[in-house]
C-alpha positions as semicolon CSV with decimal commas, in nm:
position;residue;x (nm);y (nm);z (nm)
1;M;-0,817;-1,791;-2,993
2;Q;-0,891;-1,421;-3,026
3;S;-0,639;-1,194;-3,193
4;I;-0,447;-0,963;-2,959
5;K;-0,305;-0,650;-3,120
6;N;-0,369;-0,363;-2,880
7;I;-0,261;-0,386;-2,516
8;A;-0,394;-0,167;-2,234
9;L;-0,089;-0,140;-2,009
10;I;-0,163;-0,039;-1,648
11;P;0,150;-0,013;-1,430
12;N;0,130;0,069;-1,060
13;L;0,434;0,294;-1,031
14;T;0,413;0,300;-0,653
15;R;0,531;-0,061;-0,653
16;K;0,904;-0,113;-0,623
17;G;1,049;-0,224;-0,955
18;A;0,729;-0,166;-1,153
19;Y;0,865;0,129;-1,354
20;H;1,179;-0,058;-1,459
21;T;0,978;-0,373;-1,540
22;S;0,739;-0,171;-1,755
23;F;1,027;-0,078;-1,990
24;D;1,106;-0,447;-2,042
25;V;0,739;-0,521;-2,104
26;I;0,706;-0,241;-2,359
27;A;1,018;-0,362;-2,542
28;I;0,885;-0,718;-2,569
29;L;0,538;-0,615;-2,684
30;Q;0,663;-0,366;-2,943
31;R;0,920;-0,613;-3,073
32;D;0,628;-0,850;-3,137
33;G;0,443;-0,577;-3,328
34;M;0,176;-0,503;-3,070
35;S;0,043;-0,154;-2,995
36;I;0,046;-0,021;-2,640
37;N;-0,219;0,203;-2,485
38;M;-0,201;0,383;-2,150
39;T;-0,392;0,654;-1,960
40;E;-0,277;1,010;-2,023
41;D;-0,177;1,068;-1,660
42;L;0,130;0,852;-1,741
43;K;0,229;1,050;-2,050
44;D;0,523;1,224;-1,879
45;N;0,662;0,889;-1,762
46;Y;0,656;0,728;-2,106
47;K;0,757;0,989;-2,360
48;N;0,892;0,883;-2,701
49;F;0,774;0,521;-2,670
50;G;0,512;0,540;-2,945
51;I;0,235;0,481;-2,692
52;T;-0,124;0,595;-2,748
53;F;-0,278;0,769;-2,447
54;F;-0,643;0,781;-2,336
55;K;-0,820;1,014;-2,096
56;D;-0,938;0,747;-1,850
57;T;-0,930;0,376;-1,771
58;D;-1,264;0,293;-1,934
59;S;-1,177;0,452;-2,269
60;L;-0,832;0,289;-2,251
61;I;-0,971;-0,061;-2,200
62;S;-1,251;-0,012;-2,452
63;A;-0,994;0,061;-2,725
64;S;-0,776;-0,240;-2,634
65;D;-0,792;-0,615;-2,689
66;M;-0,662;-0,707;-2,344
67;V;-0,542;-0,553;-2,019
68;L;-0,189;-0,605;-1,883
69;T;-0,118;-0,484;-1,531
70;I;0,215;-0,444;-1,353
71;G;0,172;-0,438;-0,975
72;G;0,009;-0,638;-0,700
73;D;-0,327;-0,813;-0,681
74;G;-0,490;-0,479;-0,594
75;T;-0,383;-0,339;-0,931
76;I;-0,533;-0,639;-1,109
77;M;-0,860;-0,619;-0,916
78;H;-0,893;-0,248;-0,990
79;A;-0,844;-0,322;-1,361
80;A;-1,085;-0,617;-1,347
81;R;-1,371;-0,397;-1,226
82;H;-1,326;-0,184;-1,541
83;A;-1,249;-0,471;-1,781
84;S;-1,533;-0,706;-1,684
85;P;-1,824;-0,495;-1,819
86;L;-1,628;-0,458;-2,144
87;K;-1,549;-0,832;-2,156
88;K;-1,175;-0,778;-2,197
89;P;-0,930;-1,040;-2,063
90;L;-0,658;-0,955;-1,813
91;L;-0,305;-1,064;-1,737
92;G;-0,112;-0,945;-1,434
93;I;0,263;-0,925;-1,377
94;N;0,327;-0,962;-1,006
95;M;0,526;-0,686;-0,836
96;G;0,363;-0,750;-0,498
97;R;0,419;-1,011;-0,231
98;L;0,206;-1,320;-0,288
99;G;0,024;-1,220;-0,607
100;Y;-0,233;-1,500;-0,624
101;V;-0,419;-1,347;-0,917
102;A;-0,114;-1,247;-1,120
103;G;-0,028;-1,467;-1,418
104;L;0,345;-1,391;-1,447
105;E;0,644;-1,308;-1,229
106;P;0,901;-1,047;-1,343
107;D;1,147;-1,322;-1,443
108;E;0,887;-1,477;-1,678
109;L;0,837;-1,184;-1,916
110;A;0,960;-1,383;-2,215
111;M;0,626;-1,568;-2,205
112;L;0,450;-1,247;-2,312
113;S;0,539;-1,332;-2,672
114;R;0,275;-1,606;-2,656
115;V;0,004;-1,339;-2,635
116;K;0,047;-1,235;-2,998
117;T;0,026;-1,590;-3,130
118;G;-0,277;-1,672;-2,916
119;D;-0,086;-1,947;-2,734
120;F;-0,283;-1,915;-2,413
121;T;-0,610;-2,010;-2,248
122;T;-0,855;-1,793;-2,056
123;E;-1,027;-1,853;-1,726
124;K;-1,348;-1,685;-1,612
125;R;-1,395;-1,591;-1,248
126;M;-1,714;-1,515;-1,061
127;M;-1,764;-1,168;-0,914
128;L;-1,990;-1,036;-0,638
129;K;-2,250;-0,760;-0,657
130;I;-2,280;-0,567;-0,332
131;I;-2,568;-0,329;-0,265
132;H;-2,540;-0,096;0,034
133;Q;-2,879;0,045;0,128
134;S;-2,878;0,339;0,371
135;A;-3,096;0,636;0,460
136;N;-2,907;0,829;0,193
137;G;-2,996;0,585;-0,083
138;K;-2,848;0,284;-0,256
139;N;-2,489;0,226;-0,370
140;E;-2,378;-0,066;-0,588
141;F;-2,030;-0,218;-0,595
142;F;-1,863;-0,508;-0,773
143;S;-1,593;-0,728;-0,625
144;I;-1,351;-0,985;-0,763
145;N;-1,216;-1,083;-0,419
146;D;-1,436;-0,999;-0,122
147;A;-1,663;-0,770;0,073
148;V;-1,557;-0,726;0,436
149;I;-1,767;-0,586;0,720
150;S;-1,543;-0,491;1,011
151;R;-1,512;-0,270;1,318
152;G;-1,322;0,056;1,344
153;S;-1,000;0,120;1,532
154;L;-1,139;0,044;1,881
155;S;-1,120;-0,314;2,008
156;R;-1,492;-0,381;2,024
157;L;-1,691;-0,678;1,898
158;I;-1,969;-0,597;1,654
159;D;-2,308;-0,766;1,622
160;I;-2,368;-0,903;1,275
161;D;-2,700;-1,050;1,158
162;V;-2,713;-1,256;0,840
163;S;-3,018;-1,352;0,635
164;L;-3,008;-1,607;0,354
165;D;-3,259;-1,568;0,071
166;K;-3,475;-1,338;0,288
167;D;-3,484;-1,581;0,585
168;Y;-3,295;-1,503;0,906
169;M;-2,992;-1,730;0,933
170;C;-2,757;-1,641;1,219
171;N;-2,587;-1,381;1,437
172;Y;-2,217;-1,330;1,497
173;R;-2,040;-1,132;1,765
174;A;-1,705;-1,090;1,600
175;D;-1,442;-0,850;1,471
176;G;-1,607;-0,875;1,132
177;L;-1,732;-1,089;0,847
178;I;-1,578;-1,174;0,509
179;I;-1,796;-1,258;0,210
180;S;-1,568;-1,382;-0,068
181;T;-1,566;-1,522;-0,418
182;P;-1,372;-1,841;-0,493
183;T;-1,090;-1,615;-0,616
184;G;-1,095;-1,430;-0,284
185;S;-1,097;-1,752;-0,082
186;S;-0,715;-1,756;-0,093
187;A;-0,686;-1,396;0,032
188;Y;-0,822;-1,246;0,358
189;S;-1,074;-1,529;0,397
190;L;-0,795;-1,787;0,407
191;A;-0,605;-1,585;0,669
192;A;-0,922;-1,581;0,881
193;G;-0,948;-1,961;0,867
194;G;-1,170;-2,000;0,562
195;P;-1,147;-2,280;0,305
196;V;-0,949;-2,270;-0,018
197;V;-1,190;-2,288;-0,313
198;E;-1,084;-2,356;-0,673
199;P;-1,123;-2,012;-0,838
200;T;-1,331;-2,121;-1,140
201;M;-1,606;-2,258;-0,915
202;K;-1,924;-2,062;-0,856
203;C;-2,007;-2,018;-0,490
204;I;-2,003;-1,761;-0,209
205;V;-1,786;-1,813;0,100
206;M;-1,874;-1,652;0,435
207;T;-1,603;-1,643;0,703
208;P;-1,633;-1,466;1,042
209;I;-1,330;-1,275;1,172
210;C;-1,235;-1,374;1,531
211;P;-1,591;-1,479;1,627
212;H;-1,676;-1,491;1,998
213;S;-1,798;-1,850;1,967
214;I;-1,644;-2,197;1,962
215;F;-1,890;-2,307;1,693
216;A;-1,849;-2,034;1,430
217;R;-1,704;-2,170;1,107
218;S;-1,695;-2,071;0,742
219;V;-2,003;-2,149;0,534
220;V;-2,013;-2,203;0,157
221;F;-2,329;-2,104;-0,032
222;S;-2,459;-2,161;-0,383
223;H;-2,386;-1,879;-0,626
224;H;-2,764;-1,839;-0,657
225;S;-2,784;-1,726;-0,292
226;E;-2,851;-1,378;-0,161
227;L;-2,697;-1,280;0,172
228;V;-2,823;-0,971;0,354
229;V;-2,610;-0,841;0,640
230;T;-2,672;-0,579;0,909
231;A;-2,410;-0,477;1,166
232;S;-2,383;-0,256;1,472
233;C;-2,173;-0,194;1,782
234;D;-2,302;-0,119;2,133
235;D;-2,085;0,187;2,195
236;N;-2,129;0,342;1,848
237;T;-1,790;0,226;1,726
238;E;-1,782;0,275;1,350
239;V;-1,848;-0,026;1,128
240;F;-1,710;-0,037;0,776
241;L;-1,783;-0,215;0,448
242;T;-1,465;-0,262;0,244
243;I;-1,467;-0,384;-0,117
244;D;-1,155;-0,568;-0,238
245;G;-0,946;-0,386;0,022
246;A;-0,980;-0,064;-0,179
247;R;-1,322;0,103;-0,138
248;T;-1,457;0,166;0,214
249;V;-1,792;0,303;0,331
250;I;-1,938;0,347;0,681
251;I;-2,222;0,112;0,777
252;N;-2,488;0,244;1,013
253;K;-2,711;0,032;1,236
254;T;-3,014;0,062;1,007
255;D;-2,818;-0,004;0,685
256;T;-2,835;-0,331;0,493
257;V;-2,568;-0,491;0,277
258;S;-2,691;-0,733;0,012
259;I;-2,441;-0,970;-0,151
260;T;-2,515;-1,183;-0,457
261;S;-2,317;-1,323;-0,747
262;S;-2,283;-1,074;-1,031
263;E;-2,365;-1,125;-1,397
264;L;-2,019;-0,980;-1,463
265;Q;-1,723;-1,214;-1,478
266;A;-1,352;-1,141;-1,474
267;E;-1,158;-1,318;-1,750
268;F;-0,791;-1,396;-1,693
269;I;-0,529;-1,497;-1,948
270;I;-0,343;-1,814;-1,848
271;L;0,005;-1,864;-1,993
272;K;0,149;-2,124;-1,757
273;D;0,051;-2,491;-1,746
274;K;0,027;-2,504;-1,370
275;S;-0,274;-2,591;-1,154
276;F;-0,417;-2,342;-0,907
277;Y;-0,319;-2,564;-0,614
278;R;0,039;-2,592;-0,741
279;V;0,056;-2,213;-0,776
280;L;-0,086;-2,170;-0,424
281;N;0,166;-2,414;-0,278
282;D;0,456;-2,245;-0,461
283;K;0,350;-1,901;-0,337
284;F;0,347;-2,017;0,024
285;A;0,681;-2,193;-0,020
286;E;0,840;-1,878;-0,162
287;K;0,687;-1,617;0,070
288;G;0,598;-1,811;0,382
């Protein structure tokens, strides 16, 4: 197992309890002789801790052996988009609600000592590459959870056309469409009636949101597939593309959205000997 000496610590201080938890995390890591790196925008919050600060997230992660986040799944996914190109593993401490992607809860911090000794496994997760082509050019995004095409604030159905590997496949009249990774199958896709997929699998899950049809169901595609989506609304209601619940762009009628599996993979550190389905069941039992 790789040697871990330098930790990129990324706390989301907007999360309740994250600031206090970060002090406990720093104490454990430094007691075990590990160095802690953070971005310089947090310098005023962590004075006199012997922390090394970097100008931005990419330089922070590049100089570190692993990434440790303190926050919700959104914090982990944000870090994953930076860590994946640099092939750095991640571990999240859950300060959110469900926290499917997080590896530890705040009452399990003692397990962090296993990082130094290499007493852990890693798990690679598939990511999506999303290309938005518009009259203004092409934009490329990467997702660990999902890409969602949805309507604006007005209660109007949108027309969504889907092509599979350059052949027309189907049309939905719906509130939207979720294209998810296996990791994202337990997030918005699950709430919309999609299947739960074991997160280390390689496939693409498509789930319509409130489709105006009694036959519309989720579809699971090979990770070799390419889906191309166009969307519009009769009364010019805005249509949006949202990546991992964080980045949103407006989709026009003539735009196309191409979704494929990415060559990038997110790598997560696993400290607990617990199956994904056991974790999922426990999360629902605790928060349901």
